Amino acid sequence: MQGLCASSNTKLSTRGLTNQSHPQLTCGCELCPRHFFKSRIISLYATTMAGRADNIIDSLTDLEKAAITPANQRKIKITSTLEQVCANAYQNGLQHAYLERLINIITLPNTLNQGEIGNLIKNLYPTSKIADAVVIKVVASLGHGREKPSYSTQAALLKWLIMVYDALENNLVLSRLYGVLFNLLDTVAIKPQLCHILSLITRRKHVRPFRIQALMELTRQAGNEPPLVGLMRVFKDYYPDVIVGETTQGRASVFKHPDLEWKERLGQIQKAYRESNQDGQLPEQKPFRVTRRRGDMASLIPPVQTSNAQEASTTLEEIHDVSQFVRKLEKIELPNQLVSVIGDPLLQKFLQLKSSESTLRRIDNWLLAFFEDQLQSQGSDGIILEMLSAVRDYTWYTKVLPPACLAYLQSMVHSWNGIIGREVILDLISYTPMSSFQDLYQTTFQALEEAVLEDETLEAKLALLNFYRSLLLQWYAALLARSPPPSEEDPSISDLITHAGNLALTIIQCSTSISTHSTILNFYEAAVAIFSQPSLKTAVKITTPPPELVYTLYFTCSLSNISRLCAILATYKRAFELAMALKVNPTDLEPKTYPKDHVNHFNGFLMDTCNCIWRGRAFNRSDPNATGCLLPESTTTSLANYVAKLDTGISLPSIFTLSYSPVLCHFAISYLREIEDREEDSIDIRHAGPVTQASLKQLERDGGLNISWADYRLGVLRYLETKSATGVGELMYNTMKHLMTAREKMV
């Protein structure tokens, strides 16, 4: 078959295009060259999806017919049909209509053998939430009777309900069927699965005296079977004073997910289905309920259990979704052990909304007793680290480190080897409340440093610097949270930044890698964020980095790090300007001042950086406040002589400008090349590079690009901004105000 696009007169065939494609054509016709392949792909995709739907429908129809036909009377083999259905279900999942048809096949009388039914149940992967009708059909198929499925099938269906419990459209449907499920507990074949699903759906309203009596009787008759004992313990959580005696003693079943691999596959299928059907659907929400921990943490931290609830009150164990939590917030009773909050997100949310000094004291007293016990009994490192990890997660949420944990860390850090649990311990100590840095250094941080630095590796030093950055950010947040804002200067943050600066100097002598420089810059980006905060100008003294650190960071091979350093210096400059223009008190005649030496010291950074990048006067000492990047004069002279002997026509002072800098020169010439490409028809010659003021004038005389030296340099700064290196231009604009005016005119 051939076709003709009227607008392009291009012949097409099923084998492809016979003439050359014309990408400029945009007629919108699906047969034009531009849209041909796109339309083919869409058509093939639609055909594939439609084919899959037709296949599953045909297979289900064949399976339904075969399921009610005796095996010896079937005209086709059911094996291939069954395999097709299971493969499709495993690969793509089952939409509601297909799932309901399969449930009908399984639960209604049929002639399929047990292996075939079991294979179907294993592949019941729903693509979305399961409707109430499906759940009701499954529960209705349970129990005794000729028309009921076999007990093996019933057990498999109950197991499937357990596995898809979090995917039910309405969890209350099982709650309404509680009596039906409970009355089937005398069915031995499905007892373990029934106990499991009852443990999931049991709430206070379900625990009634007649059910307690019936369950106790079943437990005695069965000889304390683990599933029944496990369910009895769930009942006891609601009424510990009523259920006493030996009924809850003995080995109990641990009701865990029957098949985690199946659960993972279900999650993948439902995620893929949601992504392919984004028509305004909300993302799947995680279950909103208390956490049931297993393993070591279950024995360390008490689970959430509430014993003193009344009929009119509610427990956290009964909460299942956000709306229920909000509705019953005022009626929720506190659990027995408030320390459960450390490992339970739902209880954390509740205590954030309804907390008091007494609740915090109860949590702290429990932790204090735990850590004292570990110190006295010399508990294993594994147990202590498990608890510290749990406390860290809790602290991340509340932003407050429990005082008992801080006291323990301050006592153990003196005997710590600096390696075991380093990440957890540093994370926790970074939440130390703000106070005198010098006092904290004597009591805690000095021993902490000695332990970490005993490792003598670069990673240990970087971990310590990251710790000080985290501590700085926590103190920053604490200052911002104060109401009213602090009005008196607090030396704690300045002392911290000064100390961390000395540590950074040590680190940079061990490694000059880009990643090491980046870590140091991370710290100072956090520092300048504090200095630039208007509400903290009177509370925090601006502390500059050591000059050796600044110049070492500047002479790097990374454009990103140079840009970040320039941005930090620009922010420092703005912070100084704002702080020195601020009057501490409205009655003050003069604004706040910094010592002249302190300001000139910082101005030296600005002058040296601008001399390198902009003025072509690198390592010059004659300008005001310039320090020549701290390079000794003898070294500067030796380098200048070496560059002169190279006979390249350039001098040492200009070697770090935009056009010659090893880091910036590529972007400078790329900017010029882009302009030349745009003006290609109007120029006779291109610049050979590198660009200088004299070479631009000569270029114009030779018939090349007509661009001024000032416009070229401003253009390079703007070009760097397009490459995400905004810091260089930011520093130049803030240091030389006439550049900002010229930039605005250029825009």
Short mmCIF file of C-alpha atoms in Angstrom, two decimals, residues 24 39 77 88 118 130 157 189 195 208 247 284 315 362 392 400 569 610 617 642 667 725 746:
data_model
loop_
_atom_site.label_atom_id
_atom_site.label_comp_id
_atom_site.label_asym_id
_atom_site.label_seq_id
_atom_site.Cartn_x
_atom_site.Cartn_y
_atom_site.Cartn_z
CA GLN A 24 10.87 21.20 8.15
CA SER A 39 2.47 7.42 14.19
CA LYS A 77 -6.29 -28.66 27.00
CA ASN A 88 -0.37 -12.26 32.01
CA GLY A 118 -3.35 -22.95 43.71
CA ILE A 130 -9.48 -4.36 45.68
CA LEU A 157 -7.53 -17.55 49.74
CA ALA A 189 -7.56 -26.53 58.39
CA CYS A 195 -5.91 -16.13 63.46
CA ARG A 208 -16.24 -8.76 73.73
CA THR A 247 -4.06 -18.65 78.34
CA GLU A 284 -0.72 5.37 46.99
CA THR A 315 -6.20 3.79 71.26
CA ARG A 362 8.75 9.75 81.09
CA ARG A 392 18.66 9.14 65.92
CA VAL A 400 15.50 17.51 69.92
CA LEU A 569 32.96 35.87 49.41
CA CYS A 610 39.56 40.66 41.55
CA ARG A 617 47.29 42.13 38.45
CA TYR A 642 59.91 31.63 34.55
CA PHE A 667 34.44 29.24 28.63
CA ALA A 725 28.94 29.18 37.49
CA MET A 746 23.71 45.17 28.42
#
